[in-house]
PDB file of C-alpha atoms in Angstrom:
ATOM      1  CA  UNK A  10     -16.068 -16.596  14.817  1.00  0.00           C
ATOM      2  CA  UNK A  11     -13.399 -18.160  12.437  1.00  0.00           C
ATOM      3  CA  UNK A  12     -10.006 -18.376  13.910  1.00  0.00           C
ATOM      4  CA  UNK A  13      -7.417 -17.352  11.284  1.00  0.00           C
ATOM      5  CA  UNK A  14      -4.027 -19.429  10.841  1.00  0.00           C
ATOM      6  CA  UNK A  15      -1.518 -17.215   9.473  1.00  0.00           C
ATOM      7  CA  UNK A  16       2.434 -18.495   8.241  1.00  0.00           C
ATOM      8  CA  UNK A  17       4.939 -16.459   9.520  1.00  0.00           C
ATOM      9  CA  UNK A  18       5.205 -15.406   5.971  1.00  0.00           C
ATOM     10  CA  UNK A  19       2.450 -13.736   5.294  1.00  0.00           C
ATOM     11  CA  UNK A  20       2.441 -12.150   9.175  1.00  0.00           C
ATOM     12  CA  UNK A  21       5.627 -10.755   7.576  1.00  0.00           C
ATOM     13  CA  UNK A  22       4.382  -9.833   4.183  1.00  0.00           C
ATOM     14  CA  UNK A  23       1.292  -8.126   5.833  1.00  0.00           C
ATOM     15  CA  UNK A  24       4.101  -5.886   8.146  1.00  0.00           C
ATOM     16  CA  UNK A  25       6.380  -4.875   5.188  1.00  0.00           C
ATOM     17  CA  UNK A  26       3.104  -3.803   3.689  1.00  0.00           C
ATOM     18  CA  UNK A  27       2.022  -1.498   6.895  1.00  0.00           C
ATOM     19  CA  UNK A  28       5.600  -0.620   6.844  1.00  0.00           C
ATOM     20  CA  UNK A  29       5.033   0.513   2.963  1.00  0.00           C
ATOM     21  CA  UNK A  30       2.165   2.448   3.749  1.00  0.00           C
ATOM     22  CA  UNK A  31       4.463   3.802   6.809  1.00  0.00           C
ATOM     23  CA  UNK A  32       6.749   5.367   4.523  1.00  0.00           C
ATOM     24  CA  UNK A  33       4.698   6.211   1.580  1.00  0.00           C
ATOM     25  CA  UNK A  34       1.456   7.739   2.937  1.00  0.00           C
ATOM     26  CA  UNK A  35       2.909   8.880   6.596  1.00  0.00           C
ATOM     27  CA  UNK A  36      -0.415  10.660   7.391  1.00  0.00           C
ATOM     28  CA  UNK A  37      -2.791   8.088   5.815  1.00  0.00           C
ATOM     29  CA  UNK A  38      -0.837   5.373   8.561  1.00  0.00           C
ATOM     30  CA  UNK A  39      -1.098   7.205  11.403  1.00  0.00           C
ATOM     31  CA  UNK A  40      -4.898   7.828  10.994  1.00  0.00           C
ATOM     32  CA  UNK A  41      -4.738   3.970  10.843  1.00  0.00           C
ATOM     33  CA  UNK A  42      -2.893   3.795  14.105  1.00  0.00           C
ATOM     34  CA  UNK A  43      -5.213   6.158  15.756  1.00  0.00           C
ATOM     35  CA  UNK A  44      -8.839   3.943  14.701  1.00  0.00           C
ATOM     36  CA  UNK A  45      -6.579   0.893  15.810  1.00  0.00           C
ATOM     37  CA  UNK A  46      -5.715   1.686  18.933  1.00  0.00           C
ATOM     38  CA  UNK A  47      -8.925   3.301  19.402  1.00  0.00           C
ATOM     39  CA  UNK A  48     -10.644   0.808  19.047  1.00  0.00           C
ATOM     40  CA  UNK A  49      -7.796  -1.212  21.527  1.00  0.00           C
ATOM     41  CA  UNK A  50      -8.666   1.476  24.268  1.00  0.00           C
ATOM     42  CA  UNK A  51     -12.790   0.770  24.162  1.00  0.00           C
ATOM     43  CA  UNK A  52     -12.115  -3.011  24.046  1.00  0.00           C
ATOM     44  CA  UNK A  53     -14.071  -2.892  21.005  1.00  0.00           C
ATOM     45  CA  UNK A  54     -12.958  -6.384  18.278  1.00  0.00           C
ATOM     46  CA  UNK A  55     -10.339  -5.507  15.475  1.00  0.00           C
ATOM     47  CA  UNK A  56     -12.740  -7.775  13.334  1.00  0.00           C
ATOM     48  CA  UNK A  57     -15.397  -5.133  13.812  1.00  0.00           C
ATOM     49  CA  UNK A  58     -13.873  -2.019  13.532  1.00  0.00           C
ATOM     50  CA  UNK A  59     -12.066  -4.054   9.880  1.00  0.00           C
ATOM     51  CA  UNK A  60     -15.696  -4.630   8.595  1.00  0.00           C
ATOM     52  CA  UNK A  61     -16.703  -1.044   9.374  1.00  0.00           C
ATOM     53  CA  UNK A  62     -13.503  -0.493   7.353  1.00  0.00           C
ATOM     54  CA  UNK A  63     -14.360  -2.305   4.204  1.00  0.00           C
ATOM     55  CA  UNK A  64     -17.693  -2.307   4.402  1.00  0.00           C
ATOM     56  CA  UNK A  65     -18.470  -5.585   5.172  1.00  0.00           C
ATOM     57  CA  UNK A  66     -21.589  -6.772   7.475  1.00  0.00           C
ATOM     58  CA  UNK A  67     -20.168  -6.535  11.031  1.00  0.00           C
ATOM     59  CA  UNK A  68     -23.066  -9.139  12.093  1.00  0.00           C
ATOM     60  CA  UNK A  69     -22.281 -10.327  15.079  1.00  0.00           C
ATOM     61  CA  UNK A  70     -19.596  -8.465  15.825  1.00  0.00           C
ATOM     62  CA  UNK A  71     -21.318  -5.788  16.689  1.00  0.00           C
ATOM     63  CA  UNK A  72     -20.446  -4.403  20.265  1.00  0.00           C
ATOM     64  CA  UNK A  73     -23.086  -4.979  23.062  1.00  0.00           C
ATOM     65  CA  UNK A  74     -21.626  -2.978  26.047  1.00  0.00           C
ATOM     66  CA  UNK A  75     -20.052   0.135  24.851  1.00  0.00           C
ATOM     67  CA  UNK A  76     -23.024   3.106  24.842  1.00  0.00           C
ATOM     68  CA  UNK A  77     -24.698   4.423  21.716  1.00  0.00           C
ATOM     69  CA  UNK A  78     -23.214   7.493  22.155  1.00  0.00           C
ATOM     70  CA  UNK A  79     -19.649   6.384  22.548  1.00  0.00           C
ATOM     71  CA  UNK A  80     -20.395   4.053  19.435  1.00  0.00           C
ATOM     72  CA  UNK A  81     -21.411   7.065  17.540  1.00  0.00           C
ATOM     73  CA  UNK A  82     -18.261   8.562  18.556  1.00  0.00           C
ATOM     74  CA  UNK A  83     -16.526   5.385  17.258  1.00  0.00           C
ATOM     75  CA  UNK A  84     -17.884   5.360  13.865  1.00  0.00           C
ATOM     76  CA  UNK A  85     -17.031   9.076  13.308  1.00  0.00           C
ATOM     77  CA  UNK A  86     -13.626   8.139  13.852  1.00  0.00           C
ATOM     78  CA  UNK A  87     -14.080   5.218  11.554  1.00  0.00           C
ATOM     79  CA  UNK A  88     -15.701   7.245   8.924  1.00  0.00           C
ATOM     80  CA  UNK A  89     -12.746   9.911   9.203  1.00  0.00           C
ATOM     81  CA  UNK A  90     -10.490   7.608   8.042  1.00  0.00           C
ATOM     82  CA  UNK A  91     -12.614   6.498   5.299  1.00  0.00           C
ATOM     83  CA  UNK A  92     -13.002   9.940   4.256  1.00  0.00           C
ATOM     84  CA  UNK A  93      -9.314  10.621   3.729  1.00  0.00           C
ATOM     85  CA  UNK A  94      -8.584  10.880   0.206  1.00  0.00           C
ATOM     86  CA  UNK A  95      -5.355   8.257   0.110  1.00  0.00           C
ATOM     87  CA  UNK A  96      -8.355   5.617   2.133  1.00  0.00           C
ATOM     88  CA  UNK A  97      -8.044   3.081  -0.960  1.00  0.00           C
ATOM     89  CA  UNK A  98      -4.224   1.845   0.517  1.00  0.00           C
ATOM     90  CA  UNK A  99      -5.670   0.977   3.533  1.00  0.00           C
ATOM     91  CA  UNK A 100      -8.362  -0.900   1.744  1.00  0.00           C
ATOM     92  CA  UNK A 101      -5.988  -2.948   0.026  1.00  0.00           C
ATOM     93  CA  UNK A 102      -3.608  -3.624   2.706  1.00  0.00           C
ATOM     94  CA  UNK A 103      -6.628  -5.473   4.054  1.00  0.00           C
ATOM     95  CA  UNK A 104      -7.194  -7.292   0.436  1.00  0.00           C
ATOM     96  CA  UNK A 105      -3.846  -8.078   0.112  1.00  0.00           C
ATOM     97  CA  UNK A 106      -3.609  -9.605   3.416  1.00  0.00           C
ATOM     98  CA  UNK A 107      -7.323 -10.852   3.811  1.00  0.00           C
ATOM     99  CA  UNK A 108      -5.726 -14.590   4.869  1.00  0.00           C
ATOM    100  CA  UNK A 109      -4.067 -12.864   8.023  1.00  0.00           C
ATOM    101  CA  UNK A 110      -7.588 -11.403   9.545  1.00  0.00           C
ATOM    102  CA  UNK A 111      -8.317  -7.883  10.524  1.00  0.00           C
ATOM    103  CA  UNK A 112      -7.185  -8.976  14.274  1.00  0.00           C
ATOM    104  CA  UNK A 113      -3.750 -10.148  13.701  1.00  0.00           C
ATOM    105  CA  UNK A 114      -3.448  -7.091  10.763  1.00  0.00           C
ATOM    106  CA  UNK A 115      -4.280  -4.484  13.537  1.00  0.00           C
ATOM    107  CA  UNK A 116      -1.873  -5.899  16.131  1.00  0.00           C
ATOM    108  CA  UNK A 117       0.773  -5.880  12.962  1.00  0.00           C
ATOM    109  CA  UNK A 118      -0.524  -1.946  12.614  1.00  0.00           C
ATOM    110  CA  UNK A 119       0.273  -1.673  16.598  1.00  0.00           C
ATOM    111  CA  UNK A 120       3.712  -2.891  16.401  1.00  0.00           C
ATOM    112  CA  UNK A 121       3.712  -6.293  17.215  1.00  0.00           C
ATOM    113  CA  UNK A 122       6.036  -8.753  16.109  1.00  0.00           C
ATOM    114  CA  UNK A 123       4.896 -11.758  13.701  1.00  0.00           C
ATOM    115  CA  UNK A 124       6.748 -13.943  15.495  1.00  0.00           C
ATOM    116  CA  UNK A 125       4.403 -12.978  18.679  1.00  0.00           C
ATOM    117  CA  UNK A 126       0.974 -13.510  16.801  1.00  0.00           C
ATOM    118  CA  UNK A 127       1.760 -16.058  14.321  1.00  0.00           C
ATOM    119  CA  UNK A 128      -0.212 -19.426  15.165  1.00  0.00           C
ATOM    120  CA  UNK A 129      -3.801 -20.055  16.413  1.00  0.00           C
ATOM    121  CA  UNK A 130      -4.179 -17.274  19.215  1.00  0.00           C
ATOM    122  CA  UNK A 131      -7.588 -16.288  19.097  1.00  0.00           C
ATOM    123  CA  UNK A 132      -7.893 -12.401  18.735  1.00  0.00           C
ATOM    124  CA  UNK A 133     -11.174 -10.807  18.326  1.00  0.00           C
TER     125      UNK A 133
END
């Protein structure tokens, strides 16, 4: 696991850009809100539910304890919001902000402050 030091400023730059996608694609965000806080609810890492997201290998991120069949469940939910036609600003949001880690973006995605996450707090 890498632990991700993120300024303030690019905790900030990372929100206005949720807050972008907010007001531009108001559908496409709350689809985001729903995976995140999905995933929140089954305890499942932010930095594996971002690699399902962008395709990366999820290696050993991979959850242990939640059941296949919840899992399965998971990834549908995961592969809805891929599916959605506007999917490539999401993408990008993640590109853009690839210093601040999938953890810290998701809390950002939540509603937390910057001010609350910025530093070396280690989020999953």
């Amino acid at each position: 696991m890498m632990t991700k030091l993120s300024s303030l400023d690019e905790l900030y730059d990372a929100k206005a850009a949720i807050e972008q996608l907010k007001s531009t694609e108001p559908k496409l965000h709350e689809k985001l809100i729903h995976v995140v806080s999905l995933t929140r609810q089954l305890q499942i890492q932010y930095h594996y539910m971002g690699c399902l997201l962008m395709d990366d290998d999820p290696c050993n991120h991979t959850p242990t304890y939640v059941k296949s069949s919840v899992l399965e469940l998971y990834h549908e939910e995961i592969e809805r919001l891929k599916q959605d036609s506007d999917f490539a600003y999401v993408q990008q949001l993640f590109i853009n902000h690839q210093k601040v880690g999938y953890p810290k973006i998701s809390l950002l995605v939540l509603g937390a402050k910057p001010e609350k996450i910025k530093g070396s707090t280690i989020i999953k």
